[in-house]
Amino acid sequence: MASKLDTERSIRIRTRQFPVAPIRHLTVLSVDPIAVVDDNCILRRRGHTVNLVGSGKAALQHFRTSDVVLLNMDLPDLDAFDVCSTIRRESDIPIIAIVNTDDELDRVLALRAGADDCVMKSCGFHEVVARIDSVTGRSRLLKPKAFLGEEMTEFGGLTLDASTRRSRVDNTWTSLTEKEFDLLAFLIRKHPAPASRPDIMKSVWNTDWTGSNRTIDTHVSSLRAKLGSVHWIQAVRGVGYRMTLPPSKSDRSISYVDQSQLHA
């Protein structure tokens, strides 16, 4: 018969709370023609934004403004492996391939096409959430150190908070995707000089590939909308983009504030 001490030890083991990683708010692109609504609700309850599309064509239109892609490898219009390789060629966004059968060949082909991870459609969605945390965590660790400093950056009336990857304009905070934040931070650091398209692709997307301008242009358009003015980011013909101040903002220098000093 188990002793009282053994029973208490067993209870402690069963009820032990394991450490939970800090929740980062992500924009998740779920590419699934037969997605289950309840599954995506789990992500939304964790504070993530979920954009659901049902075709490969739609995936190629929306992945640039997302932080992670859940890609069902059974699509109604395009070859999912081609979609995966296209996304990987244009971006380093984490991709989790979702396969319908336990076929090793499908998983190998998905990984070779550029997926960061691969799971069965029948797996529990809590496992998918854990895998999202894993691949986005690795993606963040691989980012250039210039974008990961524990600091706040101010440019005129615009503030960037590196710890939460948010921007603030006129006391209003707005969440940014990983690439939106990195692009904005890079443009601020280049100010007053313009940033060329090759430099942007190399520094923000970590690639020399410049075959399409849509990736940069889409992110600039999204940033302008979130910042509330097209004047924050100016297009420089034949070069790329540079940061400017809207007419309503006074010209102030860029400053970097060590967050450890904010709580001293």
Tab-separated table of C-alpha atoms in Angstrom:
chain	number	residue	atom	x	y	z
A	1	MET	CA	0.000	0.000	0.000
A	2	ALA	CA	1.323	3.417	-0.947
A	3	SER	CA	2.346	5.614	1.923
A	4	LYS	CA	0.904	9.075	2.546
A	5	LEU	CA	4.233	10.569	1.467
A	6	ASP	CA	4.144	8.676	-1.847
A	7	THR	CA	0.585	9.840	-2.462
A	8	GLU	CA	1.461	13.478	-1.791
A	9	ARG	CA	4.521	13.193	-4.065
A	10	SER	CA	2.359	11.724	-6.837
A	11	ILE	CA	-0.137	14.566	-6.502
A	12	ARG	CA	2.644	17.146	-6.713
A	13	ILE	CA	3.992	15.533	-9.887
A	14	ARG	CA	0.586	15.411	-11.557
A	15	THR	CA	-0.283	18.993	-10.687
A	16	ARG	CA	3.114	20.566	-11.347
A	17	GLN	CA	2.852	23.662	-13.517
A	18	PHE	CA	5.326	23.707	-16.359
A	19	PRO	CA	6.759	27.064	-17.447
A	20	VAL	CA	4.865	28.727	-20.283
A	21	ALA	CA	6.649	30.819	-22.902
A	22	PRO	CA	5.556	34.466	-23.118
A	23	ILE	CA	2.744	34.858	-25.623
A	24	ARG	CA	3.643	36.888	-28.693
A	25	HIS	CA	0.753	38.225	-30.720
A	26	LEU	CA	1.039	36.949	-34.276
A	27	THR	CA	-0.813	37.280	-37.550
A	28	VAL	CA	-1.471	33.707	-38.669
A	29	LEU	CA	-2.415	32.894	-42.257
A	30	SER	CA	-4.404	29.652	-42.268
A	31	VAL	CA	-4.570	28.215	-45.793
A	32	ASP	CA	-7.190	25.501	-45.564
A	33	PRO	CA	-10.225	24.991	-47.829
A	34	ILE	CA	-11.999	22.939	-45.119
A	35	ALA	CA	-10.730	24.615	-41.962
A	36	VAL	CA	-12.522	23.995	-38.694
A	37	VAL	CA	-13.657	27.281	-37.146
A	38	ASP	CA	-13.105	26.061	-33.564
A	39	ASP	CA	-9.451	25.365	-34.331
A	40	ASN	CA	-8.797	28.956	-35.328
A	41	CYS	CA	-10.703	30.180	-32.270
A	42	ILE	CA	-7.980	28.628	-30.109
A	43	LEU	CA	-5.444	30.899	-31.784
A	44	ARG	CA	-7.685	33.918	-31.399
A	45	ARG	CA	-8.152	33.218	-27.694
A	46	ARG	CA	-4.369	33.403	-27.380
A	47	GLY	CA	-4.494	36.909	-28.818
A	48	HIS	CA	-3.406	36.028	-32.352
A	49	THR	CA	-5.014	37.384	-35.514
A	50	VAL	CA	-6.133	34.598	-37.865
A	51	ASN	CA	-6.693	35.228	-41.563
A	52	LEU	CA	-8.390	32.237	-43.182
A	53	VAL	CA	-8.123	31.634	-46.932
A	54	GLY	CA	-9.149	28.592	-48.936
A	55	SER	CA	-6.881	28.526	-51.978
A	56	GLY	CA	-3.270	28.659	-53.034
A	57	LYS	CA	-3.869	31.819	-55.054
A	58	ALA	CA	-5.200	33.604	-51.975
A	59	ALA	CA	-2.237	32.345	-49.934
A	60	LEU	CA	0.201	33.948	-52.375
A	61	GLN	CA	-1.715	37.218	-52.109
A	62	HIS	CA	-1.747	37.409	-48.308
A	63	PHE	CA	1.372	35.732	-46.882
A	64	ARG	CA	3.464	38.916	-47.053
A	65	THR	CA	1.544	40.565	-44.222
A	66	SER	CA	1.581	37.498	-41.949
A	67	ASP	CA	3.946	36.172	-39.276
A	68	VAL	CA	3.385	32.454	-39.883
A	69	VAL	CA	1.602	30.319	-42.501
A	70	LEU	CA	-0.379	27.140	-41.810
A	71	LEU	CA	-0.470	25.519	-45.243
A	72	ASN	CA	-2.796	22.611	-46.007
A	73	MET	CA	-0.998	20.568	-48.654
A	74	ASP	CA	-4.285	19.634	-50.348
A	75	LEU	CA	-5.407	22.783	-52.184
A	76	PRO	CA	-8.226	23.063	-54.726
A	77	ASP	CA	-6.468	25.267	-57.279
A	78	LEU	CA	-2.653	25.203	-57.159
A	79	ASP	CA	-0.054	22.606	-56.282
A	80	ALA	CA	0.611	23.143	-52.578
A	81	PHE	CA	4.300	22.265	-52.933
A	82	ASP	CA	4.668	24.996	-55.563
A	83	VAL	CA	2.865	27.437	-53.262
A	84	CYS	CA	5.191	26.506	-50.416
A	85	SER	CA	8.343	26.943	-52.516
A	86	THR	CA	7.097	30.285	-53.887
A	87	ILE	CA	6.470	31.626	-50.393
A	88	ARG	CA	9.887	30.425	-49.271
A	89	ARG	CA	11.599	31.989	-52.284
A	90	GLU	CA	10.069	35.376	-51.519
A	91	SER	CA	10.146	35.300	-47.712
A	92	ASP	CA	11.639	33.653	-44.629
A	93	ILE	CA	8.216	33.561	-42.927
A	94	PRO	CA	7.764	30.323	-40.924
A	95	ILE	CA	5.623	27.737	-42.751
A	96	ILE	CA	3.933	24.742	-41.138
A	97	ALA	CA	2.738	22.218	-43.700
A	98	ILE	CA	-0.401	20.257	-42.841
A	99	VAL	CA	-0.693	16.872	-44.555
A	100	ASN	CA	-3.754	14.653	-44.661
A	101	THR	CA	-1.992	11.273	-44.547
A	102	ASP	CA	0.891	9.787	-42.604
A	103	ASP	CA	2.990	9.531	-45.746
A	104	GLU	CA	6.713	10.084	-45.234
A	105	LEU	CA	7.157	11.179	-48.865
A	106	ASP	CA	4.612	14.007	-48.463
A	107	ARG	CA	6.410	15.260	-45.361
A	108	VAL	CA	9.813	15.081	-47.028
A	109	LEU	CA	8.563	16.939	-50.127
A	110	ALA	CA	6.943	19.633	-47.968
A	111	LEU	CA	10.164	20.187	-46.033
A	112	ARG	CA	12.194	20.271	-49.235
A	113	ALA	CA	9.745	22.817	-50.662
A	114	GLY	CA	10.595	25.130	-47.790
A	115	ALA	CA	8.299	24.240	-44.897
A	116	ASP	CA	9.802	24.663	-41.420
A	117	ASP	CA	7.667	21.929	-39.881
A	118	CYS	CA	5.078	19.373	-40.914
A	119	VAL	CA	2.094	17.954	-39.006
A	120	MET	CA	-0.805	15.629	-39.630
A	121	LYS	CA	-4.229	17.144	-40.250
A	122	SER	CA	-5.604	14.828	-37.565
A	123	CYS	CA	-3.207	16.013	-34.850
A	124	GLY	CA	-4.570	17.993	-31.933
A	125	PHE	CA	-4.645	21.718	-32.516
A	126	HIS	CA	-2.854	22.330	-29.230
A	127	GLU	CA	0.092	20.566	-30.873
A	128	VAL	CA	-0.181	22.934	-33.830
A	129	VAL	CA	-0.157	25.887	-31.428
A	130	ALA	CA	2.989	24.495	-29.776
A	131	ARG	CA	4.634	24.077	-33.172
A	132	ILE	CA	3.710	27.684	-34.075
A	133	ASP	CA	5.411	28.832	-30.887
A	134	SER	CA	8.448	26.746	-31.792
A	135	VAL	CA	8.961	27.865	-35.404
A	136	THR	CA	8.273	31.531	-34.686
A	137	GLY	CA	10.643	31.374	-31.724
A	138	ARG	CA	13.429	29.997	-33.930
A	139	SER	CA	12.662	32.617	-36.578
A	140	ARG	CA	13.036	35.380	-34.006
A	141	LEU	CA	16.376	33.993	-32.767
A	142	LEU	CA	17.740	34.098	-36.317
A	143	LYS	CA	16.866	37.757	-36.860
A	144	PRO	CA	19.623	40.364	-37.115
A	145	LYS	CA	20.614	41.634	-33.669
A	146	ALA	CA	19.924	45.216	-34.752
A	147	PHE	CA	16.200	44.466	-34.612
A	148	LEU	CA	16.196	42.671	-31.264
A	149	GLY	CA	17.650	45.251	-28.872
A	150	GLU	CA	15.648	45.878	-25.720
A	151	GLU	CA	15.027	49.495	-26.546
A	152	MET	CA	12.427	51.983	-27.641
A	153	THR	CA	13.052	54.029	-30.769
A	154	GLU	CA	11.485	57.441	-31.324
A	155	PHE	CA	11.202	59.192	-34.660
A	156	GLY	CA	9.241	62.417	-34.492
A	157	GLY	CA	5.873	61.420	-33.025
A	158	LEU	CA	6.425	57.741	-33.834
A	159	THR	CA	7.638	55.266	-31.188
A	160	LEU	CA	8.772	51.675	-31.758
A	161	ASP	CA	8.807	49.240	-28.831
A	162	ALA	CA	11.174	46.350	-29.601
A	163	SER	CA	9.969	44.203	-26.688
A	164	THR	CA	6.349	44.078	-27.894
A	165	ARG	CA	6.996	44.871	-31.580
A	166	ARG	CA	4.396	47.627	-31.564
A	167	SER	CA	4.313	51.192	-32.855
A	168	ARG	CA	2.761	54.255	-31.256
A	169	VAL	CA	1.544	57.391	-32.965
A	170	ASP	CA	-0.208	60.115	-30.954
A	171	ASN	CA	-0.512	57.833	-27.902
A	172	THR	CA	-2.211	55.082	-29.917
A	173	TRP	CA	-0.426	51.712	-29.933
A	174	THR	CA	-0.671	49.440	-32.984
A	175	SER	CA	0.547	45.848	-33.296
A	176	LEU	CA	2.854	45.118	-36.232
A	177	THR	CA	3.753	41.854	-37.919
A	178	GLU	CA	7.341	40.674	-37.593
A	179	LYS	CA	8.326	41.957	-41.031
A	180	GLU	CA	6.423	45.226	-40.683
A	181	PHE	CA	8.333	45.974	-37.495
A	182	ASP	CA	11.704	44.998	-38.990
A	183	LEU	CA	11.099	47.074	-42.116
A	184	LEU	CA	10.053	50.143	-40.121
A	185	ALA	CA	13.028	49.792	-37.773
A	186	PHE	CA	15.400	49.462	-40.719
A	187	LEU	CA	14.031	52.561	-42.472
A	188	ILE	CA	14.347	54.591	-39.263
A	189	ARG	CA	17.929	53.488	-38.787
A	190	LYS	CA	18.744	54.498	-42.389
A	191	HIS	CA	17.222	57.986	-41.958
A	192	PRO	CA	17.816	60.472	-43.526
A	193	ALA	CA	19.250	58.342	-46.321
A	194	PRO	CA	16.880	56.271	-48.452
A	195	ALA	CA	17.023	52.481	-48.291
A	196	SER	CA	17.413	50.716	-51.609
A	197	ARG	CA	15.264	47.730	-52.453
A	198	PRO	CA	18.239	45.319	-52.457
A	199	ASP	CA	19.325	46.626	-49.042
A	200	ILE	CA	15.806	46.172	-47.676
A	201	MET	CA	15.545	42.615	-48.980
A	202	LYS	CA	18.983	41.749	-47.607
A	203	SER	CA	18.512	43.348	-44.169
A	204	VAL	CA	14.846	42.597	-43.481
A	205	TRP	CA	14.204	39.402	-45.461
A	206	ASN	CA	17.789	38.090	-45.320
A	207	THR	CA	17.850	37.353	-49.042
A	208	ASP	CA	19.474	38.769	-52.166
A	209	TRP	CA	16.437	37.879	-54.254
A	210	THR	CA	14.746	40.961	-55.768
A	211	GLY	CA	12.635	39.351	-58.463
A	212	SER	CA	9.401	40.889	-57.159
A	213	ASN	CA	8.741	44.346	-55.761
A	214	ARG	CA	5.381	43.322	-54.330
A	215	THR	CA	6.825	42.017	-51.082
A	216	ILE	CA	8.282	45.392	-50.071
A	217	ASP	CA	5.454	47.456	-51.548
A	218	THR	CA	2.787	45.414	-49.774
A	219	HIS	CA	4.483	45.880	-46.406
A	220	VAL	CA	4.968	49.615	-46.995
A	221	SER	CA	1.288	49.978	-47.890
A	222	SER	CA	0.273	48.111	-44.735
A	223	LEU	CA	2.587	50.225	-42.575
A	224	ARG	CA	1.260	53.476	-44.005
A	225	ALA	CA	-2.275	52.386	-43.158
A	226	LYS	CA	-1.332	51.370	-39.614
A	227	LEU	CA	0.625	54.575	-38.999
A	228	GLY	CA	-2.312	56.654	-40.232
A	229	SER	CA	-0.495	58.568	-42.971
A	230	VAL	CA	1.213	57.895	-46.284
A	231	HIS	CA	3.741	60.613	-45.433
A	232	TRP	CA	5.703	58.535	-42.897
A	233	ILE	CA	7.305	56.446	-45.658
A	234	GLN	CA	8.292	58.173	-48.894
A	235	ALA	CA	8.967	56.351	-52.150
A	236	VAL	CA	12.237	57.365	-53.797
A	237	ARG	CA	12.007	56.692	-57.509
A	238	GLY	CA	14.624	54.305	-58.794
A	239	VAL	CA	15.953	53.645	-55.277
A	240	GLY	CA	13.478	52.441	-52.672
A	241	TYR	CA	11.965	54.098	-49.586
A	242	ARG	CA	12.931	56.472	-46.781
A	243	MET	CA	11.346	57.730	-43.576
A	244	THR	CA	9.895	61.230	-43.540
A	245	LEU	CA	7.740	63.238	-41.134
A	246	PRO	CA	4.102	64.019	-41.890
A	247	PRO	CA	3.354	67.764	-42.214
A	248	SER	CA	1.703	67.776	-38.769
A	249	LYS	CA	4.823	66.504	-36.984
A	250	SER	CA	7.684	68.703	-35.828
A	251	ASP	CA	11.166	67.582	-36.843
A	252	ARG	CA	12.778	65.728	-33.974
A	253	SER	CA	15.861	63.578	-33.959
A	254	ILE	CA	15.862	59.829	-33.580
A	255	SER	CA	16.495	58.586	-30.055
A	256	TYR	CA	17.017	55.146	-28.529
A	257	VAL	CA	15.921	54.511	-24.967
A	258	ASP	CA	17.234	51.534	-23.009
A	259	GLN	CA	14.127	49.941	-21.486
A	260	SER	CA	16.022	49.014	-18.338
A	261	GLN	CA	16.277	52.734	-17.603
A	262	LEU	CA	12.535	53.246	-17.954
A	263	HIS	CA	11.821	51.229	-14.785
A	264	ALA	CA	14.766	52.477	-12.718
